[in-house]
Amino acid sequence: MALAKKRVTLKEVAERAGVSRSAVSRTFTPGASVSDETRRRVENAAEALGYSPSVLASGLSTGRTKLIGLVSNNFRNPFYLEVFDAFTRTLQSRDLRPLLVNLSEQFDADDALAMLRQYSVDGVVVASSTLPPAFSSAFSDAGLPVVHAFARHSEIPDVNTVGIDNVACGRMAADLLMARGYGQVGFLGGPQTAASTADRQAGFLDALPAGVRAKCPVYHANDYSFQAGYAAMADIIARGVSRRAWFCGDDAISIGAKAALEASAKSVPQDVGIVGVNGMDIAAWQGIELTTFRQPLQAIVDAVVERLAQLMEDPDDAPRAIRFEPQLIDGATLRQRPKNG
C-alpha cells in the first residue's frame, strides 16, 4: 500500500520560488499586495510541489476562516440527512466549509457557542424546527452572523429565519382531508415543545369545520422519527381510538404510523388515510408513496446561505424572515375521491 505524501510546507514553496515566506502567504491571501512576477513564481512553485494553502492559516491574516457552524438536533430524522447534504454542497460551492454540531443529547446554546468560537467560525446556520428562536439569538447576541433554517415564522423576527409557514401547512392539510371527504380526522404531531408541531396543529385545527374539530383527537410522538411514530400510533390503536384519516406533522412519524396501522391489519388508504410534512426522498419509495406537503429544501438552503453571506458582509443588517409555501405531493396514502366518513 502506497504511503500518503508528506504535506508540502510554505517554506518549501518559498525556497523553490526564491521568495520570502511572507510573499508566498500574500500570494494566497485574497486582496493582499504582491507583484505579478512574484505571484507567477509562487504559483508555478506551488503547482510543481503540489502545495495547497491552509485555509485556517490564511484565516490568521484575513480574519476569515470560511468555517460555518451547522447546528442541528434532529439526527434521527432521515429528512435531515438530505438537509445536511444540501447545506454542505451549497456551502462548499461558495468556498465555505461546514462545521457540524450535533445537539441531539443537549440543548445548551452556551456550550455550542463556546465550541464554535474555538474554531473562529465566520457564521452559524441553525437547522432545526424544534430549537427555539432564543437559541439562535444567543449566537447573534455574541456577534456571530446567524440564520435559523426551518424556524418558526414571525413577521417581526428577532433573528434571521428561513422556512415554510407551518400554520398555513396545517390549514392546507385540513383543507385537503375535507376535500377528500374525510369527516373523522386526527392529529399526530412531534414533540409538544416543538414550534413546528404547535404551528401545524394550530393551523390544522383552525381550518377544520367546527363539528369535525370538536371530535378531532390530538396526540404527540416523542420525537421526529419512525420509531416514535410507530409507538405513538400503536398506543392510539391500543386505546381504541379510530379515525378515517390522520395528519401526521412529519414524514418520519407518518411512515411509522403507517407501519403500525398495517401491523394491526388496517389498510392504508382503504381503511385509514395519512398525510405528512417534509417531502423527503424516502417518502416516495415504493411501498410508502406518502401523500405529504413538501418543503422546498434546496430553495430554503439557497436562501439561508445567501442571507448568511449578506450578514457576513454587513452584520448590522436587520433580521429578515424569508418564507416559502409547502407543496402538495399527492402519493398513495389518501383516497382520491370523497366518501362519507
C-alpha positions as MATLAB code, in Angstrom:
seq = 'MALAKKRVTLKEVAERAGVSRSAVSRTFTPGASVSDETRRRVENAAEALGYSPSVLASGLSTGRTKLIGLVSNNFRNPFYLEVFDAFTRTLQSRDLRPLLVNLSEQFDADDALAMLRQYSVDGVVVASSTLPPAFSSAFSDAGLPVVHAFARHSEIPDVNTVGIDNVACGRMAADLLMARGYGQVGFLGGPQTAASTADRQAGFLDALPAGVRAKCPVYHANDYSFQAGYAAMADIIARGVSRRAWFCGDDAISIGAKAALEASAKSVPQDVGIVGVNGMDIAAWQGIELTTFRQPLQAIVDAVVERLAQLMEDPDDAPRAIRFEPQLIDGATLRQRPKNG';
ca = [
       0.000    0.000    0.000;
       1.393    3.400   -1.002;
       2.030    5.834    1.831;
       0.447    9.284    1.770;
       2.744   12.022    0.506;
       4.217   14.353    3.077;
       2.445   17.709    3.208;
       4.350   20.410    1.342;
       5.124   23.396    3.532;
       5.018   27.108    2.795;
       8.773   27.217    3.448;
       9.433   24.694    0.673;
       7.388   26.729   -1.798;
       9.268   29.886   -0.827;
      12.650   28.183   -1.346;
      11.685   26.810   -4.758;
      10.261   30.143   -5.902;
      13.196   32.106   -4.479;
      10.984   34.421   -2.444;
      10.221   35.006    1.212;
       7.624   33.010    3.128;
       5.597   36.193    3.609;
       5.471   36.586   -0.187;
       4.017   33.095   -0.503;
       1.480   33.883    2.198;
       0.454   37.124    0.455;
       0.065   35.280   -2.849;
      -2.602   33.049   -1.365;
      -4.301   35.785    0.653;
      -7.208   37.420   -1.225;
      -6.660   41.163   -1.623;
      -3.029   41.106   -0.432;
      -0.435   43.110   -2.370;
       2.030   41.065   -4.449;
       3.718   41.726   -7.787;
       2.693   39.821  -10.901;
       6.185   38.322  -11.219;
       6.207   37.096   -7.612;
       2.706   35.662   -7.980;
       3.756   33.791  -11.121;
       6.848   32.310   -9.478;
       4.945   31.281   -6.342;
       2.067   29.709   -8.279;
       4.463   27.781  -10.504;
       6.400   26.509   -7.494;
       3.195   25.560   -5.660;
       1.913   23.637   -8.680;
       5.232   21.807   -9.136;
       5.344   20.770   -5.475;
       1.623   20.047   -5.108;
       1.185   22.680   -2.418;
      -2.282   23.531   -1.051;
      -2.556   26.631    1.156;
      -4.066   26.119    4.603;
      -7.455   27.767    4.948;
      -7.014   28.015    8.717;
      -3.569   29.561    8.366;
      -4.797   32.156    5.879;
      -7.580   32.983    8.326;
      -4.970   34.306   10.740;
      -4.095   37.089    8.316;
      -7.509   37.714    6.727;
      -9.642   37.353    9.861;
     -11.835   34.885    7.934;
     -11.721   31.114    8.417;
     -14.506   30.333    5.903;
     -15.863   27.926    8.514;
     -19.633   27.909    9.047;
     -21.133   26.264   12.112;
     -24.001   23.960   11.050;
     -26.006   23.250   14.200;
     -28.846   20.736   14.470;
     -30.510   18.310   16.839;
     -32.666   16.167   14.525;
     -30.192   13.486   13.518;
     -32.731   10.653   13.925;
     -34.951   12.110   11.224;
     -33.910   10.941    7.712;
     -35.061   14.277    6.309;
     -32.092   15.940    7.970;
     -29.651   13.722    6.089;
     -30.983   15.485    2.994;
     -30.743   18.819    4.825;
     -27.075   18.265    5.713;
     -26.278   17.079    2.185;
     -27.861   20.188    0.675;
     -26.164   22.549    3.119;
     -22.688   21.037    2.777;
     -22.848   21.064   -1.035;
     -24.196   24.617   -1.176;
     -21.695   25.996    1.339;
     -18.788   24.276   -0.412;
     -19.922   25.701   -3.766;
     -19.342   29.165   -2.231;
     -15.887   28.226   -0.908;
     -17.232   27.874    2.642;
     -16.723   24.859    4.902;
     -19.358   23.451    7.303;
     -18.501   22.520   10.874;
     -21.264   20.178   12.037;
     -22.511   20.436   15.621;
     -24.774   17.652   16.947;
     -27.073   18.790   19.750;
     -29.104   15.577   19.949;
     -28.187   14.982   23.587;
     -28.143   18.561   24.873;
     -29.692   21.919   24.088;
     -27.221   24.323   25.685;
     -26.540   27.279   23.392;
     -23.639   28.407   25.569;
     -21.771   25.110   25.046;
     -22.341   25.244   21.289;
     -21.248   28.882   21.177;
     -18.058   28.140   23.124;
     -17.165   25.302   20.761;
     -17.787   27.338   17.620;
     -15.738   30.216   18.992;
     -12.803   27.843   19.448;
     -12.832   27.323   15.695;
     -13.445   31.017   14.929;
     -16.382   30.331   12.622;
     -17.462   33.141   10.321;
     -21.167   32.404   10.720;
     -23.746   29.943   12.028;
     -26.649   28.063   10.474;
     -29.138   26.574   12.941;
     -31.018   23.844   11.055;
     -33.852   22.800   13.339;
     -37.605   23.105   13.659;
     -37.521   22.229   17.359;
     -34.903   24.596   18.792;
     -36.480   27.868   19.988;
     -35.638   31.277   18.464;
     -33.792   32.183   21.667;
     -31.233   29.516   20.808;
     -30.269   31.324   17.595;
     -30.398   34.670   19.351;
     -27.555   33.520   21.612;
     -25.233   33.409   18.596;
     -26.473   36.742   17.279;
     -26.024   38.365   20.683;
     -22.431   37.113   20.680;
     -21.771   38.933   17.404;
     -21.913   35.940   15.072;
     -23.943   36.146   11.863;
     -26.688   33.509   12.199;
     -29.621   32.260   10.157;
     -32.201   29.839   11.581;
     -33.481   27.385    8.968;
     -36.890   25.699    9.463;
     -37.612   28.151   12.261;
     -40.985   29.446   13.430;
     -42.082   32.281   11.154;
     -42.520   35.779   12.573;
     -43.451   38.961   10.760;
     -41.053   40.882   13.023;
     -38.208   38.406   13.696;
     -35.509   38.856   16.315;
     -33.151   36.692   14.249;
     -32.926   35.829   10.551;
     -35.212   32.901    9.694;
     -35.975   30.853    6.577;
     -38.630   28.157    6.252;
     -42.221   27.332    5.421;
     -45.318   28.733    7.094;
     -46.233   25.790    9.337;
     -49.595   27.275   10.324;
     -50.527   27.534    6.644;
     -49.276   23.985    6.141;
     -51.671   22.759    8.831;
     -54.544   24.599    7.182;
     -53.659   23.052    3.826;
     -53.721   19.582    5.390;
     -57.174   20.226    6.864;
     -58.494   21.536    3.547;
     -57.085   18.508    1.740;
     -58.719   15.998    4.096;
     -62.041   17.793    3.919;
     -61.854   17.893    0.104;
     -61.186   14.152    0.041;
     -64.304   13.544    2.130;
     -62.725   12.579    5.455;
     -65.174   13.514    8.195;
     -63.328   11.801   11.057;
     -59.741   13.021   11.375;
     -56.988   13.154   13.972;
     -53.675   14.920   14.500;
     -50.419   13.148   15.366;
     -47.518   15.583   15.693;
     -43.986   15.592   17.001;
     -42.938   16.776   20.473;
     -45.350   19.276   22.025;
     -42.440   21.619   22.756;
     -41.542   21.908   19.061;
     -42.685   25.133   17.418;
     -43.296   23.316   14.132;
     -45.670   20.873   15.832;
     -47.548   23.636   17.648;
     -47.958   25.673   14.466;
     -49.029   22.749   12.274;
     -51.502   21.642   14.935;
     -52.918   25.157   15.330;
     -53.387   25.637   11.596;
     -54.925   22.195   11.172;
     -57.480   22.573   13.963;
     -58.326   26.139   12.972;
     -59.194   25.132    9.404;
     -61.403   22.173   10.317;
     -65.181   22.694   10.364;
     -66.383   23.236   13.930;
     -68.119   19.879   14.164;
     -65.068   17.966   12.903;
     -62.690   19.977   15.109;
     -64.708   19.190   18.232;
     -64.139   15.463   17.699;
     -60.533   15.642   16.472;
     -58.141   13.844   18.863;
     -54.626   15.263   19.253;
     -51.591   13.127   20.042;
     -47.837   13.682   20.031;
     -44.866   11.427   19.311;
     -41.753   11.701   21.465;
     -39.602   12.856   18.561;
     -39.485   13.122   14.786;
     -38.614    9.507   13.966;
     -40.082    6.311   12.517;
     -39.864    4.586   15.903;
     -41.669    7.405   17.689;
     -44.398    7.492   15.040;
     -44.873    3.730   15.240;
     -45.029    3.765   19.047;
     -47.477    6.674   19.140;
     -49.867    5.105   16.625;
     -49.622    1.703   18.321;
     -50.664    3.396   21.573;
     -53.535    5.173   19.819;
     -54.769    1.847   18.428;
     -54.431    0.190   21.860;
     -56.601    2.954   23.321;
     -59.323    2.064   20.853;
     -59.125    5.433   19.077;
     -60.108    5.104   15.427;
     -60.131    7.774   12.746;
     -60.580    7.719    8.981;
     -57.514    9.876    8.418;
     -54.561   11.337   10.315;
     -52.495   14.425    9.695;
     -49.059   13.403   10.948;
     -46.949   16.535   11.157;
     -43.779   14.884    9.807;
     -42.874   12.259    7.183;
     -40.872   10.012    9.524;
     -43.742    9.966   12.035;
     -46.180    9.326    9.174;
     -44.241    6.322    7.897;
     -44.022    4.887   11.418;
     -47.753    5.442   11.932;
     -48.495    3.745    8.604;
     -46.460    0.714    9.638;
     -48.288    0.490   12.988;
     -51.683    0.665   11.283;
     -50.737   -2.048    8.817;
     -49.385   -4.194   11.652;
     -52.864   -4.012   13.209;
     -54.470   -5.186    9.952;
     -55.534   -1.702    8.863;
     -55.039   -0.903    5.178;
     -53.715    2.490    4.066;
     -55.512    4.262    2.424;
     -58.505    1.912    2.134;
     -59.205    1.913    5.892;
     -57.185    4.897    7.114;
     -55.647    7.837    5.259;
     -52.360    9.539    6.184;
     -50.783   12.836    5.157;
     -47.376   14.065    6.308;
     -44.984   17.004    6.006;
     -41.470   17.387    4.520;
     -41.430   15.503    1.220;
     -38.226   13.618    1.998;
     -36.890   11.163   -0.573;
     -37.832    8.058    1.433;
     -41.477    9.150    1.457;
     -41.687    8.489   -2.288;
     -40.181    4.992   -2.132;
     -42.221    2.095   -3.493;
     -44.371    0.660   -0.743;
     -44.511    4.004    1.080;
     -45.608    6.595   -1.516;
     -46.694    9.023    1.175;
     -49.058   11.888    0.493;
     -47.211   14.811    2.015;
     -46.554   18.541    1.950;
     -43.064   19.061    0.593;
     -40.703   21.669    1.947;
     -38.754   23.182   -0.998;
     -35.451   22.113    0.546;
     -32.926   23.434   -1.951;
     -34.701   26.782   -2.196;
     -34.621   27.064    1.607;
     -30.925   26.132    1.764;
     -30.019   28.572   -1.035;
     -31.867   31.369    0.764;
     -30.157   30.564    4.085;
     -26.658   30.551    2.592;
     -27.292   33.715    0.574;
     -28.645   35.506    3.649;
     -25.678   34.345    5.733;
     -23.259   35.653    3.095;
     -25.001   39.030    3.251;
     -24.716   39.103    7.045;
     -21.023   38.232    6.909;
     -20.530   41.388    4.820;
     -22.989   43.527    6.806;
     -23.514   42.124   10.335;
     -25.761   45.057   11.293;
     -28.372   44.323    8.616;
     -31.793   43.997   10.261;
     -33.182   40.454   10.697;
     -35.444   39.159    7.950;
     -37.979   36.335    7.791;
     -37.986   34.507    4.452;
     -40.989   32.270    3.924;
     -41.753   29.548    1.373;
     -45.021   27.760    0.641;
     -45.235   23.972    1.101;
     -46.186   21.968   -1.971;
     -48.589   19.012   -2.027;
     -47.087   15.710   -3.174;
     -50.096   13.519   -3.897;
     -48.988    9.977   -3.069;
     -50.910    6.811   -2.325;
     -51.814    7.205    1.356;
     -55.017    9.201    0.836;
     -58.011    8.173   -1.233;
     -58.643   10.285   -4.289;
     -62.464   10.505   -4.192;
     -64.683   11.900   -1.444;
     -66.667    9.361    0.586;
     -68.804    9.604    3.666;
     -66.860    9.207    6.921;
];
